[in-house]
PDB file of C-alpha atoms in Angstrom:
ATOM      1  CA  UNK S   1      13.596  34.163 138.401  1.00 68.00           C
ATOM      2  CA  UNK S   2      16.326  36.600 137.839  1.00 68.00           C
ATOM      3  CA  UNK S   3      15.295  39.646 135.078  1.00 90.00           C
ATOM      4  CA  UNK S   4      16.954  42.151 133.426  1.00 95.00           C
ATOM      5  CA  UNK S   5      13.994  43.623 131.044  1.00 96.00           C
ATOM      6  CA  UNK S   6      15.293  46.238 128.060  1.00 96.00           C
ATOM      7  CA  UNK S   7      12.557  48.072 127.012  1.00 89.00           C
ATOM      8  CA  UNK S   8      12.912  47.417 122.962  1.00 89.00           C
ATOM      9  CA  UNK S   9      14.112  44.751 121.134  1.00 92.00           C
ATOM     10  CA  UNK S  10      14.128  46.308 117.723  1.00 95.00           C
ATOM     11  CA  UNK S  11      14.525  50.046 116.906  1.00 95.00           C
ATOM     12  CA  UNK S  12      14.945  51.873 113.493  1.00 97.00           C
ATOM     13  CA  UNK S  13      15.787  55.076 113.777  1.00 97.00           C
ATOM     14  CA  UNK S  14      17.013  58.418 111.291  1.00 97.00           C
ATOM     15  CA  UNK S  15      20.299  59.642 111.704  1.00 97.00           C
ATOM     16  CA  UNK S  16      20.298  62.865 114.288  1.00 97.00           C
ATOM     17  CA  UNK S  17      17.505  61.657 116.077  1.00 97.00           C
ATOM     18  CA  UNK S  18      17.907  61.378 119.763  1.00 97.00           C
ATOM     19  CA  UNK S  19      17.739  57.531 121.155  1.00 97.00           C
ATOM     20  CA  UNK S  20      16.665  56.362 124.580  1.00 97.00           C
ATOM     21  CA  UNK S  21      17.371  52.818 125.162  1.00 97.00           C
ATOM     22  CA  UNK S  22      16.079  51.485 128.993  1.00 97.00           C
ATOM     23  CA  UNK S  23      16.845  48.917 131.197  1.00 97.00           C
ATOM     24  CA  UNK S  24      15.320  47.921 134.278  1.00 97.00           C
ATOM     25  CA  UNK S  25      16.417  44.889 136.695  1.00 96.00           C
ATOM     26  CA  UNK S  26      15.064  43.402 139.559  1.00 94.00           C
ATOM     27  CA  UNK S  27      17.797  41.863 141.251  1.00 90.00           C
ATOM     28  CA  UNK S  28      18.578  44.486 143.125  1.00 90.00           C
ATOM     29  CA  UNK S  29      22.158  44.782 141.898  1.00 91.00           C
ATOM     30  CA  UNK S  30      24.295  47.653 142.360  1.00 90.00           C
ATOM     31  CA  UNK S  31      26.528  47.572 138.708  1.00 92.00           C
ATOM     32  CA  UNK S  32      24.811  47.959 135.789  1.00 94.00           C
ATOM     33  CA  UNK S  33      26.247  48.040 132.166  1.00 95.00           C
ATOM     34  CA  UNK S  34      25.863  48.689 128.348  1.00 97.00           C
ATOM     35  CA  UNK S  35      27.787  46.860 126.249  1.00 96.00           C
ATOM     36  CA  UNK S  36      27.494  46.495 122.277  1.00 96.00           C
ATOM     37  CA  UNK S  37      27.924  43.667 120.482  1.00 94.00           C
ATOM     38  CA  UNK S  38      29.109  43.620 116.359  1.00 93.00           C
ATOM     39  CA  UNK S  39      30.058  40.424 114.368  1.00 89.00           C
ATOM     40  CA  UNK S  40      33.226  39.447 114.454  1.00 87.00           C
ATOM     41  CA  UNK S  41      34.082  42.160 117.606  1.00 90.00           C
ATOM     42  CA  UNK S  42      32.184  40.536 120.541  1.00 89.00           C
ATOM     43  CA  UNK S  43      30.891  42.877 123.022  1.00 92.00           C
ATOM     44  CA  UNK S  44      32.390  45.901 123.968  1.00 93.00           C
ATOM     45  CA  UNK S  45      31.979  47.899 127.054  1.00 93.00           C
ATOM     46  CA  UNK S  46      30.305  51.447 126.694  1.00 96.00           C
ATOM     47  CA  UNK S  47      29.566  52.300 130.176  1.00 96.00           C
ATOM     48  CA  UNK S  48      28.383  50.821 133.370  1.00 93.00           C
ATOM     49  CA  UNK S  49      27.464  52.322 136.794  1.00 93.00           C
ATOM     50  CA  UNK S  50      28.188  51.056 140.505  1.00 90.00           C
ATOM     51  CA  UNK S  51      25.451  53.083 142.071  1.00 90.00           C
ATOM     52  CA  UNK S  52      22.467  55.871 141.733  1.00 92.00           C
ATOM     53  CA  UNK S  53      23.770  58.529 139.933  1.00 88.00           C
ATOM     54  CA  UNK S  54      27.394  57.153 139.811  1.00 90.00           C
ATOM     55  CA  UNK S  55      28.669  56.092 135.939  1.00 93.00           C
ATOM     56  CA  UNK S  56      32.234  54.789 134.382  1.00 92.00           C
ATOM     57  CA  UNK S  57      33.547  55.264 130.849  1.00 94.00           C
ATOM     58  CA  UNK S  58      33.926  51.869 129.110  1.00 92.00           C
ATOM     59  CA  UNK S  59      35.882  51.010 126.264  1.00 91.00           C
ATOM     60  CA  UNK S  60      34.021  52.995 123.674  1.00 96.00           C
ATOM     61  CA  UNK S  61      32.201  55.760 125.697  1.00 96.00           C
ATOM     62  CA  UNK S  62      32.533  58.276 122.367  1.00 96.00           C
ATOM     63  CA  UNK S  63      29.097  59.232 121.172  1.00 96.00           C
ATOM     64  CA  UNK S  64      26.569  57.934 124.425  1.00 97.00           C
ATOM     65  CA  UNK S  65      25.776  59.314 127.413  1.00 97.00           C
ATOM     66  CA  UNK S  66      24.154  57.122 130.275  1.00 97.00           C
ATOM     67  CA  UNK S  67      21.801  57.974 133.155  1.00 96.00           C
ATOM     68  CA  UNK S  68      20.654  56.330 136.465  1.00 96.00           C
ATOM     69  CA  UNK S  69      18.508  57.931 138.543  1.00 95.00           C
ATOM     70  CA  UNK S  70      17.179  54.708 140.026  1.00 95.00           C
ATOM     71  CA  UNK S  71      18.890  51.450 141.124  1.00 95.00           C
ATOM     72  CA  UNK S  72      16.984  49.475 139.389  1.00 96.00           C
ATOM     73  CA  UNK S  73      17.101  51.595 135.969  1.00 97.00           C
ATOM     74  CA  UNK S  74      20.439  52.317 133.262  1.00 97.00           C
ATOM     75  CA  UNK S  75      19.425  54.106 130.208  1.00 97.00           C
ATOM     76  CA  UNK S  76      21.790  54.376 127.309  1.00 98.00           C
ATOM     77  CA  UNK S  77      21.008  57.780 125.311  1.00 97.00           C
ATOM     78  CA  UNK S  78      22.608  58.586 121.710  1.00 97.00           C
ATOM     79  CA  UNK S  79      22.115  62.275 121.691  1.00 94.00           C
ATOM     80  CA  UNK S  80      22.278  62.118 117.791  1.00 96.00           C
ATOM     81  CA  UNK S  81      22.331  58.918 116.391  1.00 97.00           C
ATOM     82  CA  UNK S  82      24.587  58.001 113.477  1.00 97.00           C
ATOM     83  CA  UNK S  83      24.451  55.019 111.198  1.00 97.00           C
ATOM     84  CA  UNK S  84      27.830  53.348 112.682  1.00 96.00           C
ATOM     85  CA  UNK S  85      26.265  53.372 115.915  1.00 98.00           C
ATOM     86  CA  UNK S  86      23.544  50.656 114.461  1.00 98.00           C
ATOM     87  CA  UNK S  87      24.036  47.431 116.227  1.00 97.00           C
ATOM     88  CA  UNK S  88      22.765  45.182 119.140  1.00 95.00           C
ATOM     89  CA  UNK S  89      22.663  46.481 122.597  1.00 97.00           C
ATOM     90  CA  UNK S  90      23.039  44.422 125.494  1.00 96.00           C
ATOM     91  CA  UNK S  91      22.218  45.786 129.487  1.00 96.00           C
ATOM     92  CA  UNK S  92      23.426  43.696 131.886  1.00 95.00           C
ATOM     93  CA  UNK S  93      23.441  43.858 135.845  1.00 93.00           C
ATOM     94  CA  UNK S  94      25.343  42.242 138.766  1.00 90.00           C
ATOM     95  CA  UNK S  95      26.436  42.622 142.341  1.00 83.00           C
ATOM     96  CA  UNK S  96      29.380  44.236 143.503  1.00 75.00           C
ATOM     97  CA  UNK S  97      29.641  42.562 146.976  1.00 66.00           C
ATOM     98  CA  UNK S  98      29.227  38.715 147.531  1.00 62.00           C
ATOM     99  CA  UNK S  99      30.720  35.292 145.698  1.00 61.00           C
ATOM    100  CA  UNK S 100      28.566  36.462 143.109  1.00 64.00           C
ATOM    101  CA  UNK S 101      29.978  39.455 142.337  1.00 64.00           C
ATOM    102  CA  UNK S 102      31.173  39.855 138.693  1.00 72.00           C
ATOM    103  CA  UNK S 103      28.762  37.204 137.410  1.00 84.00           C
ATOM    104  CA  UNK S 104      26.658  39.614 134.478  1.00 90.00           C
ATOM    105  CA  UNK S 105      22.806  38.645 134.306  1.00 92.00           C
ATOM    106  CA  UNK S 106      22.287  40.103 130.423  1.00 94.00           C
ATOM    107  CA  UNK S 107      18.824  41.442 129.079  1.00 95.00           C
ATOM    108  CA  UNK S 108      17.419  40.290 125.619  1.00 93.00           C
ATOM    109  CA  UNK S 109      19.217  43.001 123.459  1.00 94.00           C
ATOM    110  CA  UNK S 110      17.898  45.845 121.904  1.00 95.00           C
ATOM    111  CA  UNK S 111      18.892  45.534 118.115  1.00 95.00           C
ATOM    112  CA  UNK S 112      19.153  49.497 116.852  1.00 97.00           C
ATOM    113  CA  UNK S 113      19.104  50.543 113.029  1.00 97.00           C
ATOM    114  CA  UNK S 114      20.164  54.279 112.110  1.00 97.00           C
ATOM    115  CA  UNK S 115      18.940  54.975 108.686  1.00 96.00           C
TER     116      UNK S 115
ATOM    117  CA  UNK I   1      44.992  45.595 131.144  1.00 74.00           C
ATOM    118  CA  UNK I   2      42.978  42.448 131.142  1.00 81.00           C
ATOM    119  CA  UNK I   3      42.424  40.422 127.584  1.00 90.00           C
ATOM    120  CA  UNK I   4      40.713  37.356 125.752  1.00 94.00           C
ATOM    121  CA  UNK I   5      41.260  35.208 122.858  1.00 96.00           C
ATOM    122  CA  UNK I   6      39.287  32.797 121.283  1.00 96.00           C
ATOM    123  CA  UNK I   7      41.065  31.767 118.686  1.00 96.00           C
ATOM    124  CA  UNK I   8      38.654  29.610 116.759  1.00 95.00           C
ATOM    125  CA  UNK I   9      35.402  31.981 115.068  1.00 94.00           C
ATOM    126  CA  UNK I  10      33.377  29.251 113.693  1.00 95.00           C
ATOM    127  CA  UNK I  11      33.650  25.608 115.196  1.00 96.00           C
ATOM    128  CA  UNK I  12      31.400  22.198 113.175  1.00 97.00           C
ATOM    129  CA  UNK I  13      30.568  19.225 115.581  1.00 97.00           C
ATOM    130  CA  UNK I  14      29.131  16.123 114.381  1.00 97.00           C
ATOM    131  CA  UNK I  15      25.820  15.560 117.143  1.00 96.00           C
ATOM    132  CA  UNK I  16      26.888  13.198 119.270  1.00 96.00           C
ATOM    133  CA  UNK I  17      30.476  14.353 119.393  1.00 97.00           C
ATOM    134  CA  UNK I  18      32.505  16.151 121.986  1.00 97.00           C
ATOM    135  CA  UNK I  19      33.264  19.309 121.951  1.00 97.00           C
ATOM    136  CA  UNK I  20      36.205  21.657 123.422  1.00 97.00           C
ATOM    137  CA  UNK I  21      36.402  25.693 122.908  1.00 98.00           C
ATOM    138  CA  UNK I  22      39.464  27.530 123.725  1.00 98.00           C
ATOM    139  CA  UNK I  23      39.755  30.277 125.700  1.00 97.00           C
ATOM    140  CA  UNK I  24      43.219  32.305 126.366  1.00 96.00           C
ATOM    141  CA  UNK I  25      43.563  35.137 128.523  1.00 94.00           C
ATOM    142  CA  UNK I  26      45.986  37.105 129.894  1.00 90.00           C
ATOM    143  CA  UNK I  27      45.791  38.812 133.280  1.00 82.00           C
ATOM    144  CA  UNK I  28      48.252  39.032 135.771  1.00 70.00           C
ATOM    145  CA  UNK I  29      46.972  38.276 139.005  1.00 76.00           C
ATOM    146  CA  UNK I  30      43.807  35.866 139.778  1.00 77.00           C
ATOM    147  CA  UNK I  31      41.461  35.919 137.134  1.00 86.00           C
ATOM    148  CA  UNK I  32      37.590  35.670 137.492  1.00 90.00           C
ATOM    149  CA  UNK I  33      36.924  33.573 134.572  1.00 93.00           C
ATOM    150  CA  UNK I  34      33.091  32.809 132.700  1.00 94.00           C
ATOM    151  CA  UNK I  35      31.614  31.024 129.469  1.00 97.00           C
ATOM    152  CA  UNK I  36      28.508  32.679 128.065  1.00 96.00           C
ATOM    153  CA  UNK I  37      26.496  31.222 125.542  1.00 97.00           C
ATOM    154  CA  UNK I  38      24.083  33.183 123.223  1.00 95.00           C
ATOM    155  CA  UNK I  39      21.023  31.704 121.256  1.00 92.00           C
ATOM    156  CA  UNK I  40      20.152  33.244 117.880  1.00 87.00           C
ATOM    157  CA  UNK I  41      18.474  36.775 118.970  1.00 81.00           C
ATOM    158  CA  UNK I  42      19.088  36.512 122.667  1.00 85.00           C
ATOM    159  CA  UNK I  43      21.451  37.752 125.532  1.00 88.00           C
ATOM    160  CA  UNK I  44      24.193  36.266 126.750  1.00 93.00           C
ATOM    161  CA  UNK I  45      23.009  33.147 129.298  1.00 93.00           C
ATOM    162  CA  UNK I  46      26.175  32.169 131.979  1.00 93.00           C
ATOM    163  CA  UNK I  47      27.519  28.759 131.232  1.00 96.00           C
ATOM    164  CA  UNK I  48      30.202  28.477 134.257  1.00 94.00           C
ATOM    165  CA  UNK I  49      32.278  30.393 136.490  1.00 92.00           C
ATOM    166  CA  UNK I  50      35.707  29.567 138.057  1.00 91.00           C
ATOM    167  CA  UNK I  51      36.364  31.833 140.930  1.00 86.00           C
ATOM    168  CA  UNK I  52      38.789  29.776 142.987  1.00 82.00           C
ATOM    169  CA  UNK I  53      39.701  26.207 144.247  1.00 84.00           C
ATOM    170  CA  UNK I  54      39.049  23.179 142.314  1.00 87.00           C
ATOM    171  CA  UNK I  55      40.340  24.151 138.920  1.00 90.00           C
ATOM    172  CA  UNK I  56      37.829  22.055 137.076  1.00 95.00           C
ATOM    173  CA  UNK I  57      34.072  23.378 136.919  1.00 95.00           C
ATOM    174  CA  UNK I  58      31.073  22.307 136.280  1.00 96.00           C
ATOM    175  CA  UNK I  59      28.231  24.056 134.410  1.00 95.00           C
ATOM    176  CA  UNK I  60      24.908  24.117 132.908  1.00 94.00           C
ATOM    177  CA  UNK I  61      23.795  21.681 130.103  1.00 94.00           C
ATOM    178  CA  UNK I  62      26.824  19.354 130.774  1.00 96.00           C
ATOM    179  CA  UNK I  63      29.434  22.036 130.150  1.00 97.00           C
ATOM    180  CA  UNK I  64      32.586  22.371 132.041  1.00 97.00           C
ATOM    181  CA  UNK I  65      35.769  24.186 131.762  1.00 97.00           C
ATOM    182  CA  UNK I  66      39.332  23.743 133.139  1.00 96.00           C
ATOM    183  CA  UNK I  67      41.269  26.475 134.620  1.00 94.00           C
ATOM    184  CA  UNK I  68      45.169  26.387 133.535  1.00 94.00           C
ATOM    185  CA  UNK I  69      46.763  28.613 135.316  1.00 91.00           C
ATOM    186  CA  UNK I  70      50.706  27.267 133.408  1.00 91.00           C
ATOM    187  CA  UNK I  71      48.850  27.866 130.026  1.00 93.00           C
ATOM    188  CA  UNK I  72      46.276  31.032 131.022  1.00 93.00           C
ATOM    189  CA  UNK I  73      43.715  29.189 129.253  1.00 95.00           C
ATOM    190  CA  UNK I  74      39.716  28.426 130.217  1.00 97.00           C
ATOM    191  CA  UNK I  75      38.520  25.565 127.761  1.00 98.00           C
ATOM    192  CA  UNK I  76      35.311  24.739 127.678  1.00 98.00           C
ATOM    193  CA  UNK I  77      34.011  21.146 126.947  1.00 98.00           C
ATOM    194  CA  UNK I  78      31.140  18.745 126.366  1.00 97.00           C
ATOM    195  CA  UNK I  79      31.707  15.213 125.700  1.00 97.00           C
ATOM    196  CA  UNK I  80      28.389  14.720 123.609  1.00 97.00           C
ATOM    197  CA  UNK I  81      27.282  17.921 121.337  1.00 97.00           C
ATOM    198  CA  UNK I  82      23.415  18.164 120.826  1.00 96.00           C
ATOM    199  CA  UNK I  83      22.016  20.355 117.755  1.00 95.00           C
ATOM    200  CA  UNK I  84      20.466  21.756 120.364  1.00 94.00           C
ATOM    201  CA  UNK I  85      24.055  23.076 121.690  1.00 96.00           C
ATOM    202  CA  UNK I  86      24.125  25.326 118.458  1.00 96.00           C
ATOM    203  CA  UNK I  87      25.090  29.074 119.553  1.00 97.00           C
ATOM    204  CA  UNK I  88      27.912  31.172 120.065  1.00 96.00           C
ATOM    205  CA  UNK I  89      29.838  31.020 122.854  1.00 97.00           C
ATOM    206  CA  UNK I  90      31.805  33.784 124.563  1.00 96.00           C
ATOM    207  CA  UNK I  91      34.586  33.715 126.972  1.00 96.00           C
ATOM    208  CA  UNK I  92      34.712  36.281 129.697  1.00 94.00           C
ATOM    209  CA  UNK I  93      37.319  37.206 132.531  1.00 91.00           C
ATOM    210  CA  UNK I  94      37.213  39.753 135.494  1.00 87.00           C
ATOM    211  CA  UNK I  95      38.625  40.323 138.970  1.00 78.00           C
ATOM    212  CA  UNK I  96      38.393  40.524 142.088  1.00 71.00           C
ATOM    213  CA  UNK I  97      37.315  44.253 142.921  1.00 70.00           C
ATOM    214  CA  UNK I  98      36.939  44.623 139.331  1.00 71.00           C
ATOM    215  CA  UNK I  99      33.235  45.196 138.575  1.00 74.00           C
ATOM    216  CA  UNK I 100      33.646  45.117 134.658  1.00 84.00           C
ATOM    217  CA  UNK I 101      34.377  41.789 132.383  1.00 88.00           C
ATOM    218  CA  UNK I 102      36.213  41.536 129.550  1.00 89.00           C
ATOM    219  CA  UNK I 103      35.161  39.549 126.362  1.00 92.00           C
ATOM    220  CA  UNK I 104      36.260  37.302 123.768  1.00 94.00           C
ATOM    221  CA  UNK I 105      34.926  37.876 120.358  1.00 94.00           C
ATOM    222  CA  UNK I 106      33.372  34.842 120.350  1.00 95.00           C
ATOM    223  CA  UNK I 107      33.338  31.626 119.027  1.00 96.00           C
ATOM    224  CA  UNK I 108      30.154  30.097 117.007  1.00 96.00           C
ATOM    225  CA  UNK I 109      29.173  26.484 117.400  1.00 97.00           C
ATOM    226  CA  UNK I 110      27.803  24.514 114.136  1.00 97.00           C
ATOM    227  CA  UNK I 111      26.002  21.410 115.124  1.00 96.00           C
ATOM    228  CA  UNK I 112      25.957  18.802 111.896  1.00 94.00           C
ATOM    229  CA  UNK I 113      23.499  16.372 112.189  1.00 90.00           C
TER     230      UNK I 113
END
């Protein structure tokens, strides 16, 4: 079966601390995304990657930094983590090539509180 | 740019009763086009895809959606709701050569028994 595996569902953290959120899939896929989700705004796009190394700005890039150093691996970082960034974060993967392409496979969400 | 509307937040079926979302979009060329559903603390699980061809789709969980290309919409339905069905369901549209998807805000489904 399919998994994309985010390393923590819950998190509660103090504003100005630094926050590592992982996710790891084993699908082999070559895009790999954050996206946040808030009621009543859906999910947003913060950034995704098409390759090692390789990442995109989403929609609302401002205040998160991304790495991927392995294919398999997208961490989203808040370098100092404010309370308006608390919410649910969701890591998804997918292929780039192939009649699947574009179809996301989602993680579990990580839900994130900034105190 | 590519967007979604789903114009209805919080939907109440009757068990038993069908069901139909609405999903608008607005893209200009041929749109990649998905239903998500979410349980209660979980990710986003797909529903159904329309890629191409036959413009009505079948799903998971007796779901299916019609593509409309005249009215841009991507409705989803279910002719028999189950509490079970309870959730919020998103709409989502891409590309081709587009890697990222755009999202709805989502509509919840109330199940009443």
């Amino acid at each position: 079966d399919v998994k994309v595996t985010q390393s923590s569902r819950y998190l509660v953290k103090r504003t100005g601390e630094k926050v590592f959120l992982e996710c790891v899939q084993d699908m082999d896929h070559e895009n790999m995304f954050w996206y946040r989700q808030d009621p009543g705004l859906g999910l947003r796009l913060i950034y995704f990657s098409y390759d090692v190394k390789m990442k995109e700005k989403g929609d609302i890039p401002e205040g998160y930094s991304v790495s991927r150093e392995k294919k398999e691996r997208f961490s989203l970082i808040l370098e100092s983590a404010s309370t308006n960034q608390t919410s649910m974060y969701l890591c998804a993967s997918s292929f780039f090539f192939g009649t699947s392409a574009g179809e996301l496979f989602f993680g579990e969400g990580s839900r994130l509180t900034v105190l | 740019a590519q967007s979604v509307t789903q114009p209805d937040i919080h939907i109440t079926v009757s068990e038993g009763a069908s069901l139909e979302l609405r999903c608008n979009y607005s893209y200009g060329a041929t749109p990649y086009l998905f239903w998500y559903v979410q349980s209660p603390g979980q990710g986003l699980q797909l529903l159904l895809k329309y890629f191409s061809g036959d413009t009505l789709v079948q799903g998971i969980k007796g779901f299916e959606a019609e593509f409309k290309r005249s009215q841009s919409s991507f409705n989803l339905r279910k002719p028999s709701v189950h509490w079970s069905d309870a959730a919020e369901y998103f709409c989502a549209v891409g590309a081709a050569g587009y890697s990222t998807l755009t999202f709805g805000k989502g509509t919840m489904l109330l199940v009443s028994p």
